[in-house]
CSV table of C-alpha atoms in Angstrom, one decimal:
chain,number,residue,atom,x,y,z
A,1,UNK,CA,87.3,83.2,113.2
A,2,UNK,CA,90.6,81.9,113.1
A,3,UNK,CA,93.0,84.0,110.6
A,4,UNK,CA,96.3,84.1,111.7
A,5,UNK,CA,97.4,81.1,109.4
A,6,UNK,CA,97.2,79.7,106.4
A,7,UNK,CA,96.5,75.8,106.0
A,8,UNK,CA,97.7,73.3,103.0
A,9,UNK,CA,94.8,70.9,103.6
A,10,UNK,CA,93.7,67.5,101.2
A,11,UNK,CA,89.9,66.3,102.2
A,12,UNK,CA,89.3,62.5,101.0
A,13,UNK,CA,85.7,61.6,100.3
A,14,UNK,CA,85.4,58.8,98.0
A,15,UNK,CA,81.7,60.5,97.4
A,16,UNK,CA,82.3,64.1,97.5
A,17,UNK,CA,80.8,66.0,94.5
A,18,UNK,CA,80.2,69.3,93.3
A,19,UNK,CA,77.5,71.7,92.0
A,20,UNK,CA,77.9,70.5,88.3
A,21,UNK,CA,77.6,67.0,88.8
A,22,UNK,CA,74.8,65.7,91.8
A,23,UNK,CA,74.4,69.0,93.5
A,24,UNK,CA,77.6,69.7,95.9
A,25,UNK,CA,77.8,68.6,99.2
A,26,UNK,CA,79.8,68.9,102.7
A,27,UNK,CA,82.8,69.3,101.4
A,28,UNK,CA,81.8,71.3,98.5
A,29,UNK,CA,80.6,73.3,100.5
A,30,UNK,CA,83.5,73.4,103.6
A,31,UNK,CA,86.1,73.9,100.8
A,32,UNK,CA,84.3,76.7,98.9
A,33,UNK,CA,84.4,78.8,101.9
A,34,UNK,CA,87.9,77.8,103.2
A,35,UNK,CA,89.4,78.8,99.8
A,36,UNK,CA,87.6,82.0,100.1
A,37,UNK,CA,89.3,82.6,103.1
A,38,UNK,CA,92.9,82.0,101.7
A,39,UNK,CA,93.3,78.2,102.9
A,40,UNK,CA,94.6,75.9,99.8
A,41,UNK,CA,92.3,72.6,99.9
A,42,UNK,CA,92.6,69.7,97.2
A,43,UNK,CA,89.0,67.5,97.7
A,44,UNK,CA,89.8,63.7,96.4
A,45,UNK,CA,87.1,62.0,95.4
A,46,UNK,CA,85.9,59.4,92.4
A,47,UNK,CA,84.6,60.1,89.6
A,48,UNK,CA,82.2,56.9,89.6
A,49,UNK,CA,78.7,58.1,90.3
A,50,UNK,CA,77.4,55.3,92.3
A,51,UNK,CA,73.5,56.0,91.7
A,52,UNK,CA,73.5,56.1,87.7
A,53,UNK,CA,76.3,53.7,87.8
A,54,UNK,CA,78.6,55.7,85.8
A,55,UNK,CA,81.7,57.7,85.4
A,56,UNK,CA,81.5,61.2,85.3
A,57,UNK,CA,84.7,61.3,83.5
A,58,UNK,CA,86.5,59.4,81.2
A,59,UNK,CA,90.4,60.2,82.0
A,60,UNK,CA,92.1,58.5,84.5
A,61,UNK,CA,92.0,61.5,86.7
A,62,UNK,CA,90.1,65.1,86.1
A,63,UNK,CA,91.3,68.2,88.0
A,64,UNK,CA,89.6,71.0,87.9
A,65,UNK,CA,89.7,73.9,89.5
A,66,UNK,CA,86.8,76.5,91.3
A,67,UNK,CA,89.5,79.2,92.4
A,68,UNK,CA,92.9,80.1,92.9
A,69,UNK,CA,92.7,77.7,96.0
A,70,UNK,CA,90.3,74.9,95.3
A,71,UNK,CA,91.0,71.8,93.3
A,72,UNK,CA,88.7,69.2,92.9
A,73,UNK,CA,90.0,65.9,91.7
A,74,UNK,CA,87.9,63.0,90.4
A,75,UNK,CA,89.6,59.6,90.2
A,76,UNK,CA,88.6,56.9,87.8
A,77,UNK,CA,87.8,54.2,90.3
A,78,UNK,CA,87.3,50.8,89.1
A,79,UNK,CA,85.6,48.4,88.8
A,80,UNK,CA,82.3,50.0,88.0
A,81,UNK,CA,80.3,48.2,90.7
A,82,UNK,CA,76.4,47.1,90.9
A,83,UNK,CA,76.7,45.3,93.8
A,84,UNK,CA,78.7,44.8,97.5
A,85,UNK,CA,81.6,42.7,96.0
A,86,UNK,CA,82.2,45.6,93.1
A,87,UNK,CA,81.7,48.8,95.6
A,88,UNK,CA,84.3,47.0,98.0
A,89,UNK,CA,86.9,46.7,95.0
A,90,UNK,CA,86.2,50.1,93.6
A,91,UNK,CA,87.0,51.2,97.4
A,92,UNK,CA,90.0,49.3,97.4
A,93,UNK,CA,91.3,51.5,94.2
A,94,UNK,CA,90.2,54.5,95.7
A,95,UNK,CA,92.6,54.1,98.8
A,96,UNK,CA,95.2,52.9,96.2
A,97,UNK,CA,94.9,55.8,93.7
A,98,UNK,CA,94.3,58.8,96.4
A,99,UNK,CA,97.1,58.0,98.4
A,100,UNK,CA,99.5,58.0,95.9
A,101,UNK,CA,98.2,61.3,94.1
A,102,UNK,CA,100.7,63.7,94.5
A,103,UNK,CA,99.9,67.1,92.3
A,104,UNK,CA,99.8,69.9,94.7
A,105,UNK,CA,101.0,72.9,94.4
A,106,UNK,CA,102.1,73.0,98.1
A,107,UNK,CA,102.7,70.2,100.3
A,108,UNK,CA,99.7,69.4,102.4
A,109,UNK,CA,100.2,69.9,106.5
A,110,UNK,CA,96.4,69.1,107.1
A,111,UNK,CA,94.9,65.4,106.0
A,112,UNK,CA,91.1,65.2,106.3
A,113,UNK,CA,90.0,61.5,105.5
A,114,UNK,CA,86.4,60.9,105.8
A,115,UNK,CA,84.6,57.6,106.3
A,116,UNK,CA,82.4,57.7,103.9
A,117,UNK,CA,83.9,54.4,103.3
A,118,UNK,CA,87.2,53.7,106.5
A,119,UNK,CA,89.1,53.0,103.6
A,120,UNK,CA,89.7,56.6,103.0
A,121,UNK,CA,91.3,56.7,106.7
A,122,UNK,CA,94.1,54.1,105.3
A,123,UNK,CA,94.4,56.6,102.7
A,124,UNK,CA,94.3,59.6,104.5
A,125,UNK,CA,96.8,58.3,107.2
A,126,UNK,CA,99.6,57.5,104.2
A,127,UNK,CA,99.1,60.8,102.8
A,128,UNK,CA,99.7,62.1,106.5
A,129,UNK,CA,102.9,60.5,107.0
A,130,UNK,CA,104.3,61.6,103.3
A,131,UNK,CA,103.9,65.0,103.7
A,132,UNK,CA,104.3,64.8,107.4
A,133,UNK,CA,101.0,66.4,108.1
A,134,UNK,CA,98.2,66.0,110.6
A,135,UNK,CA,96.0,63.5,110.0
A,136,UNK,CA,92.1,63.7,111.1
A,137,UNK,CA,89.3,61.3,110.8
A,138,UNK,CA,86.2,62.3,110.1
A,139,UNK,CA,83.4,59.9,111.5
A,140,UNK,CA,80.2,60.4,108.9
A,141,UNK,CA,78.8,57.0,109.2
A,142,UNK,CA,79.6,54.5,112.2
A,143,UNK,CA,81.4,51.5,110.0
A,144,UNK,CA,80.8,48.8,110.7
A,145,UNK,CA,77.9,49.7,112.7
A,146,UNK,CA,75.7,51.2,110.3
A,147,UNK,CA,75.4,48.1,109.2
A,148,UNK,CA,74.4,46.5,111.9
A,149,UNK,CA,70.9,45.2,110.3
A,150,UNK,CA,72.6,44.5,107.1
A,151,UNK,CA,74.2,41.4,107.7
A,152,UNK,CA,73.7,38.0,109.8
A,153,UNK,CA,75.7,35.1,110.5
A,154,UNK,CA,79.6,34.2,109.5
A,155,UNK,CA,79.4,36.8,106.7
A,156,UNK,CA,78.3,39.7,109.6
A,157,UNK,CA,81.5,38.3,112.3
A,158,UNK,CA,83.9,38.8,109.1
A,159,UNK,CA,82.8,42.1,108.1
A,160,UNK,CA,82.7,43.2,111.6
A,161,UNK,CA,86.0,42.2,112.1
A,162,UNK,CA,87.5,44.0,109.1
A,163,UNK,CA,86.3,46.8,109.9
A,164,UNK,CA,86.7,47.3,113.3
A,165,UNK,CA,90.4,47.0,113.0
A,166,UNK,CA,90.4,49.6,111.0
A,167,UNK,CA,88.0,51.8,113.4
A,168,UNK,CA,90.6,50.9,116.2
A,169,UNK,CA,93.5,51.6,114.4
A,170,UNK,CA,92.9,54.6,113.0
A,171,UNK,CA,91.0,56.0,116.2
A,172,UNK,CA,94.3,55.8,117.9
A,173,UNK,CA,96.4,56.8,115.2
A,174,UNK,CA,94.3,60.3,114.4
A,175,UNK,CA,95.5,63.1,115.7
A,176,UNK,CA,91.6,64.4,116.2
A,177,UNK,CA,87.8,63.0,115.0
A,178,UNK,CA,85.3,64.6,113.8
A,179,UNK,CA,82.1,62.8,114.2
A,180,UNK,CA,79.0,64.1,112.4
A,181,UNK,CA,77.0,62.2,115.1
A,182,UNK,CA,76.8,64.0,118.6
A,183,UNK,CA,77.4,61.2,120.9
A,184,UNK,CA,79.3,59.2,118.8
A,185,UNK,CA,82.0,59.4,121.5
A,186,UNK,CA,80.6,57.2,123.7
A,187,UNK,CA,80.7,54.5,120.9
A,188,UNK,CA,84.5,55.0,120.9
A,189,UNK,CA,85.0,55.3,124.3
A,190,UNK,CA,83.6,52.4,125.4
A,191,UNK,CA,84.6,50.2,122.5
A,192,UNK,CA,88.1,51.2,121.7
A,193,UNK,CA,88.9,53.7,125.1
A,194,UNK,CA,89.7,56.5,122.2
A,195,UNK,CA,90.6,59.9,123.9
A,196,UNK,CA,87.2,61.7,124.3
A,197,UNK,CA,89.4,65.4,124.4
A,198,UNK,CA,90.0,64.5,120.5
A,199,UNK,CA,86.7,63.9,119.4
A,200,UNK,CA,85.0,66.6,118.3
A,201,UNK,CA,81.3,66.7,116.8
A,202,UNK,CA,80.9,69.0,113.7
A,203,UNK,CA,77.4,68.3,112.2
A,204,UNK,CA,76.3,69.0,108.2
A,205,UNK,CA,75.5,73.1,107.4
A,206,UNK,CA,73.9,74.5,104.8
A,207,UNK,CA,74.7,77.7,102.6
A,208,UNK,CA,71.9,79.8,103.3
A,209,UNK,CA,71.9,82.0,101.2
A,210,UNK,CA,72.1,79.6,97.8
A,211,UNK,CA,69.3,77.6,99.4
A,212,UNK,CA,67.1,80.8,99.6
A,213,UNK,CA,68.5,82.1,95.8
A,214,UNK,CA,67.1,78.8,94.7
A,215,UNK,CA,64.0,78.9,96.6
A,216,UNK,CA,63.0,82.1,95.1
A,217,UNK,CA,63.2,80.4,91.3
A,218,UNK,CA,60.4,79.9,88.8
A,219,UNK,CA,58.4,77.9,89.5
A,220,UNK,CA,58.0,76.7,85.7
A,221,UNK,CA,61.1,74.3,86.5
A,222,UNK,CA,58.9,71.9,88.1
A,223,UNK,CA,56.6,69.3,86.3
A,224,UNK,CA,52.9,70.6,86.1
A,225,UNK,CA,51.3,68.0,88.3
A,226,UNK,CA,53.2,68.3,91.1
A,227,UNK,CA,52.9,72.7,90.5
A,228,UNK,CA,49.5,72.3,90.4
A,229,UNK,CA,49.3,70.1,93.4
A,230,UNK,CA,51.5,72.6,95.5
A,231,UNK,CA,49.3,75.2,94.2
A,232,UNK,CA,46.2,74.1,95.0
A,233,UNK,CA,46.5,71.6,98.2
A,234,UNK,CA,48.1,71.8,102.1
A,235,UNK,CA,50.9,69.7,101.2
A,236,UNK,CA,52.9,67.8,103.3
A,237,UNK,CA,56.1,66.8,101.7
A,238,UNK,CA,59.2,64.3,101.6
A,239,UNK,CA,62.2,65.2,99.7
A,240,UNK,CA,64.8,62.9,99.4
A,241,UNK,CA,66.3,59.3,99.1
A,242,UNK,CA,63.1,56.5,98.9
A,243,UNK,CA,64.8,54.0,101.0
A,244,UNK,CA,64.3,51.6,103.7
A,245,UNK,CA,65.6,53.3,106.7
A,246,UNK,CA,63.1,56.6,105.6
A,247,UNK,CA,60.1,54.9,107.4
A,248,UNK,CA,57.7,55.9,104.0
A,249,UNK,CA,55.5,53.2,103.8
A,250,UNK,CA,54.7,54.9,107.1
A,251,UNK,CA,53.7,58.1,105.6
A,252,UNK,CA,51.8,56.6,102.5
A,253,UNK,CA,50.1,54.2,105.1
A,254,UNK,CA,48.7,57.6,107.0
A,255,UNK,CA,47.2,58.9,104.1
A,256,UNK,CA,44.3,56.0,104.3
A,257,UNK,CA,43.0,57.8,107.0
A,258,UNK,CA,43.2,61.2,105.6
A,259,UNK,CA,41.0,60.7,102.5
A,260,UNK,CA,38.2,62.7,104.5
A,261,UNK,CA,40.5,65.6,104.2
A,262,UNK,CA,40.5,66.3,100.0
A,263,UNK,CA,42.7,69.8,100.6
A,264,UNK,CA,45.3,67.5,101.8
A,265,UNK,CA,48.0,65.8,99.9
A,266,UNK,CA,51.0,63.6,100.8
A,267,UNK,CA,53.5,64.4,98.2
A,268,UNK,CA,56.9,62.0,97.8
A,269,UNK,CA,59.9,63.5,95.6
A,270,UNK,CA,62.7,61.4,95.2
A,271,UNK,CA,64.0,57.9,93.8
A,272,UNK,CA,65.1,54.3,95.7
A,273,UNK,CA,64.6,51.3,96.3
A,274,UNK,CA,61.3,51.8,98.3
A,275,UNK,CA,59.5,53.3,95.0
A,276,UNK,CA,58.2,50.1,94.0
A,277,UNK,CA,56.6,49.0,97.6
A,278,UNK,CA,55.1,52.8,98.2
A,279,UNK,CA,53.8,52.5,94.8
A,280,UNK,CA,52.1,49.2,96.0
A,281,UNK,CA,50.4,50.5,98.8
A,282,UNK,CA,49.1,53.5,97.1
A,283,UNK,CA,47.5,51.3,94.4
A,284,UNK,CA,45.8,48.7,96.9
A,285,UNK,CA,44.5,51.1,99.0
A,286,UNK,CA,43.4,54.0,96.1
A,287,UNK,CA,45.6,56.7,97.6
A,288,UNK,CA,44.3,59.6,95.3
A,289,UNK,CA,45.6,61.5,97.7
A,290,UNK,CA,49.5,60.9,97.6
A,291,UNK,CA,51.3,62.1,95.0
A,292,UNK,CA,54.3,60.1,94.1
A,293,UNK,CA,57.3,62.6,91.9
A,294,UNK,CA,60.4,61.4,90.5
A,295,UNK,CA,63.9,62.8,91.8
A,296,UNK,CA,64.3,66.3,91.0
A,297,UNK,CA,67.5,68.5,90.3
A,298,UNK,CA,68.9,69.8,93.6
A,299,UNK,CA,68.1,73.1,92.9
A,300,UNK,CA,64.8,72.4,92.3
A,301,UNK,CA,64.4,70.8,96.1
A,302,UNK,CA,64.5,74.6,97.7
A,303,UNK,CA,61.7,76.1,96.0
A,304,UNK,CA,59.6,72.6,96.3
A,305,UNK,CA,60.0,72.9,100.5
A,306,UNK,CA,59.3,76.5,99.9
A,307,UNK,CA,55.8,75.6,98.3
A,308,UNK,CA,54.8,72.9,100.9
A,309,UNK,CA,52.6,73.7,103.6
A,310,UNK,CA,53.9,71.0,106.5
A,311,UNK,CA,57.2,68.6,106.0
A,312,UNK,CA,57.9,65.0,107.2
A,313,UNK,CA,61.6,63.2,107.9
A,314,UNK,CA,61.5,59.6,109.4
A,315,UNK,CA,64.0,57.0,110.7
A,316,UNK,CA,63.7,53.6,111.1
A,317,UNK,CA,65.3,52.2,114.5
A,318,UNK,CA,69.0,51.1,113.7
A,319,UNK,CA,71.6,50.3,116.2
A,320,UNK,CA,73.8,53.7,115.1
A,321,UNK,CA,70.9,55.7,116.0
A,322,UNK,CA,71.2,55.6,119.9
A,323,UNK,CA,74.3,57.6,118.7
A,324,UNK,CA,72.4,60.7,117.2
A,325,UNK,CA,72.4,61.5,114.0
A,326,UNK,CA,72.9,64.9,111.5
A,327,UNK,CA,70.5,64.5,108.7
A,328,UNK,CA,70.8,67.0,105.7
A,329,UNK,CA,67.6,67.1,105.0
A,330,UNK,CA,66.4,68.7,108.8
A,331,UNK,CA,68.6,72.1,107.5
A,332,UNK,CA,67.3,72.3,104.1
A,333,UNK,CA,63.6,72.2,105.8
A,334,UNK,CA,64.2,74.2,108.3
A,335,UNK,CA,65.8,76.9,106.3
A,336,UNK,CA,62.1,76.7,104.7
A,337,UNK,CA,60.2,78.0,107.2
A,338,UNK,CA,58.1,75.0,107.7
A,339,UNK,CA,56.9,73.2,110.5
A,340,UNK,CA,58.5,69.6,110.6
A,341,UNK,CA,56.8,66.4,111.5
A,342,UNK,CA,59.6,63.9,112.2
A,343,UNK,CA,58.8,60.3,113.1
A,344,UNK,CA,61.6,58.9,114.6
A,345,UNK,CA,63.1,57.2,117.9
A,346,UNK,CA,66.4,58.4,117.5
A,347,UNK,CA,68.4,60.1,120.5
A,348,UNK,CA,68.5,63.7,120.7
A,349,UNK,CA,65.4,64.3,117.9
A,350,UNK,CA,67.0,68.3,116.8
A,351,UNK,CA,63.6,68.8,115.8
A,352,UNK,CA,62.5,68.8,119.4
A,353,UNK,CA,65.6,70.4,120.7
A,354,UNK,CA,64.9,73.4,118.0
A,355,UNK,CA,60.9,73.4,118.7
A,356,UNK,CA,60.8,73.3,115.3
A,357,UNK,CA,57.7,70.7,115.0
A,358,UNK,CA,56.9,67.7,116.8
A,359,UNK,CA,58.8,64.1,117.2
A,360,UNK,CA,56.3,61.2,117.1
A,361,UNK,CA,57.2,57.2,117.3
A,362,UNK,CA,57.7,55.2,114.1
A,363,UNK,CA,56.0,52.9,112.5
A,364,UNK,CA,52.3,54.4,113.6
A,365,UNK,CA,50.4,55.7,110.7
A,366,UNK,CA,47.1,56.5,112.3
A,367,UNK,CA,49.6,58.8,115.1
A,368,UNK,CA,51.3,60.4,112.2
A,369,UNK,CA,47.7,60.9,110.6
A,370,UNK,CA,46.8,62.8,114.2
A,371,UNK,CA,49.7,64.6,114.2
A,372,UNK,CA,48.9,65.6,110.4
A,373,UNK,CA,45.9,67.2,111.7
A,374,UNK,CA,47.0,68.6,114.4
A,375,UNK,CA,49.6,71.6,112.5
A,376,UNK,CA,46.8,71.4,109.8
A,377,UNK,CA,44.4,72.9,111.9
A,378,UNK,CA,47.0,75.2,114.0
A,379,UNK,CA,48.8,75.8,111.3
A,380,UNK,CA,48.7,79.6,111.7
A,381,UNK,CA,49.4,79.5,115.7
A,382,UNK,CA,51.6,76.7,116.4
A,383,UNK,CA,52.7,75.9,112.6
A,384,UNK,CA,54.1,79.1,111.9
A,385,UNK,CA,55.8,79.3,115.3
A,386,UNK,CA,57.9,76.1,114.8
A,387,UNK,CA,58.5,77.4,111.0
A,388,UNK,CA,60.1,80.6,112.5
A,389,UNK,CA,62.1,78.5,115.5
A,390,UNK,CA,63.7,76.2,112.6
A,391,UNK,CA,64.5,78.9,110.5
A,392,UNK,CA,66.4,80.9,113.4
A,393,UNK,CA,67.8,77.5,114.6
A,394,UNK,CA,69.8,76.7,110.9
A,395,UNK,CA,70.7,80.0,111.1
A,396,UNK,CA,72.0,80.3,114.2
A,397,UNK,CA,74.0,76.5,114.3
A,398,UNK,CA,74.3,75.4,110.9
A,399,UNK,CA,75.2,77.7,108.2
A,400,UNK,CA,78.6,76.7,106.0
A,401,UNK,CA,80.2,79.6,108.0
A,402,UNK,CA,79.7,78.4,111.4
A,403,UNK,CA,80.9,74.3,110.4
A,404,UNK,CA,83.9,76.3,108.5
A,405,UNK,CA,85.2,77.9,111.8
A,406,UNK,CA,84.6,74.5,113.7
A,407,UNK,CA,86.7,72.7,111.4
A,408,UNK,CA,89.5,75.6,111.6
A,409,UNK,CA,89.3,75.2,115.3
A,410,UNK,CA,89.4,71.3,115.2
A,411,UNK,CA,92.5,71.7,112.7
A,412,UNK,CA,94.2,74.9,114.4
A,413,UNK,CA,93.9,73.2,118.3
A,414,UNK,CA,94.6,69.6,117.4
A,415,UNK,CA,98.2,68.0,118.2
A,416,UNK,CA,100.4,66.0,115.7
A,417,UNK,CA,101.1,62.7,117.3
């Protein structure tokens, strides 16, 4: 662990929230344990929560504090945005309004600007050059090619455009990236010839020991069907985000040919804009055998893995995938001791590389049905050994400890330009 000095560092994450608002995060998380080590870190972020399209806040900006050397600051974004046209504006504001905040008790010398949207690198980078401080980009999502599928035509070349210049720009002008993504350098390499010796790849962590406080809660803070069903059946469970890019029509799909099976259930927590369409397919094809939950508090999500008996992850095939990918939700189910079914083609499955369950193809419910089966019926041989392997792999790679000390080496080894 690197001690010997002190850092003044400002993280910008349009996104970035905390424990007492949508459950904490990345950042939460980095800057909890850097203050607790001495470093001074200031988190920027707005206060607009983009999924109840609302402000947390209603001042202009809320500070608040979590220790001696953690400040959290929400901005009041605007507009307040329901669709592309609003959430581009509102991330306009937010590169206005966060680099132009200036209340810190010491000047920064570190500038962490995080793509969850580039305009936080424009941001970031004005900051960097006030205070004359380093600047790093952190690479969380591949703009603009994340959105590859997303768009078509004259309105895909424009985006494209716009935000590529930035990428290129602010590639060159960092004085190192972070890339949550493992071979996200080759991306930059080969597109922009960005410096491969400044590009490092941190991926997402996971505080260990919260996850397992919350895991060990009552289990009276979950609604009684969904008790009952974790209770009584073999469960195989999703937790998370119901959208697109999740593969779940997939997983409902396989449950037609698992009716045979009545100890099994599919169970789906979570919210999106795939609720309606898994709903669907449940009702024409009489799942009784999928159980479909509402999103749940965060805290809640640690004790519902606990329960389960087998867990499921999916991607759908998007061009940013041949990069790799660090999914949040693989350390949260590993850290549960459960074997993981994850149906994906995406390069470098850390399921496989952590033999903590098996990596199938997409798309193929009746192979995701076999595959069902196949831990159901091994479950104490083969299922309990991938449970252990994930367990000792998030412990081992991905604890909030181990991503705090790669950042400090990222920041302690990197050169100002």
């Amino acid at each position: 662990m690197i001690k010997e000095k002190v850092y003044n560092i400002v993280i910008l994450n349009h996104h970035a929230n905390t424990p007492d608002s949508t459950g904490g995060g990345r950042h939460y998380d980095l800057t909890k344990k850097l203050s607790e080590l001495g470093h001074n870190v200031t988190v920027l972020a707005s206060s607009y929560d983009n999924k109840k399209r609302e402000y947390r806040f209603d001042e202009d900006v809320k500070e608040t504090r979590y220790n001696e050397n953690f400040k959290f600051v929400s901005i009041k974004t605007k507009p307040a945005y329901t669709n592309s046209v609003g959430r581009f504006l509102n991330y306009v504001n937010y590169k206005k309004k966060a680099s132009s905040y200036d209340n810190y008790n010491v000047n920064p010398d570190v500038i962490i600007a995080s793509s969850v949207h580039p305009l936080a690198w424009d941001a970031g980078y004005k900051l960097s050059r006030k205070y004359n401080a380093k600047f790093i980009v952190e690479v969380r999502d591949l703009w603009p090619l994340s959105m590859y599928e997303d768009f078509t035509g004259i309105k895909k070349k424009v985006v494209f455009s716009y935000f590529e210049s930035l990428e290129k720009k602010f590639y060159n002008l960092a004085d190192a990236i972070i890339t949550t993504a493992p071979y996200a350098y080759e991306y930059m390499e080969q597109k922009y010839g960005t410096d491969r010796k400044k590009v490092f790849h941190i991926p997402h962590g996971l505080d260990i020991e919260e996850f397992d406080k919350l895991a060990g809660t009552s289990e009276d803070n979950l609604p009684s069907e969904l008790n009952e069903v974790l209770n009584d059946c073999f469960c195989v469970t999703y937790t998370g985000a119901l959208s697109k890019s999740e593969g779940l029509s997939t997983f409902v799909e396989s449950a037609k040919f698992l009716k045979d099976h009545e100890d099994i259930k599919l169970v789906v927590v979570g919210g999106g804009p795939e609720k309606t369409r898994l709903n669907k397919i449940i009702k024409e094809n009489k799942l009784d055998n999928v159980l479909m939950v509402d999103s749940q508090s965060k805290n809640h999500i640690p004790l519902i893995l606990k329960k389960s008996n087998l867990l499921i992850c999916g991607l759908m095939e998007r061009e940013a995938f041949k990069y790799g990918i660090s999914k949040n939700k693989f350390y949260e189910y590993m850290a549960a001791e459960k074997p993981i079914i994850f149906a994906s083609n995406v390069r470098g499955s850390l399921i496989t590389k952590a033999n903590a369950g098996i990596t199938i193809e997409p798309d193929k419910p009746e192979k995701l049905k076999e595959t069902i089966l196949h831990i159901y019926n091994n479950i104490d041989t083969l299922g309990r050994e991938f449970a252990k392997n994930g367990r000792a792999y998030v412990e081992e790679h991905h604890t909030v400890q181990i991503i705090t000390e790669s950042f400090l080496e990222v920041i302690s080894n990197s050169k100002k330009q």
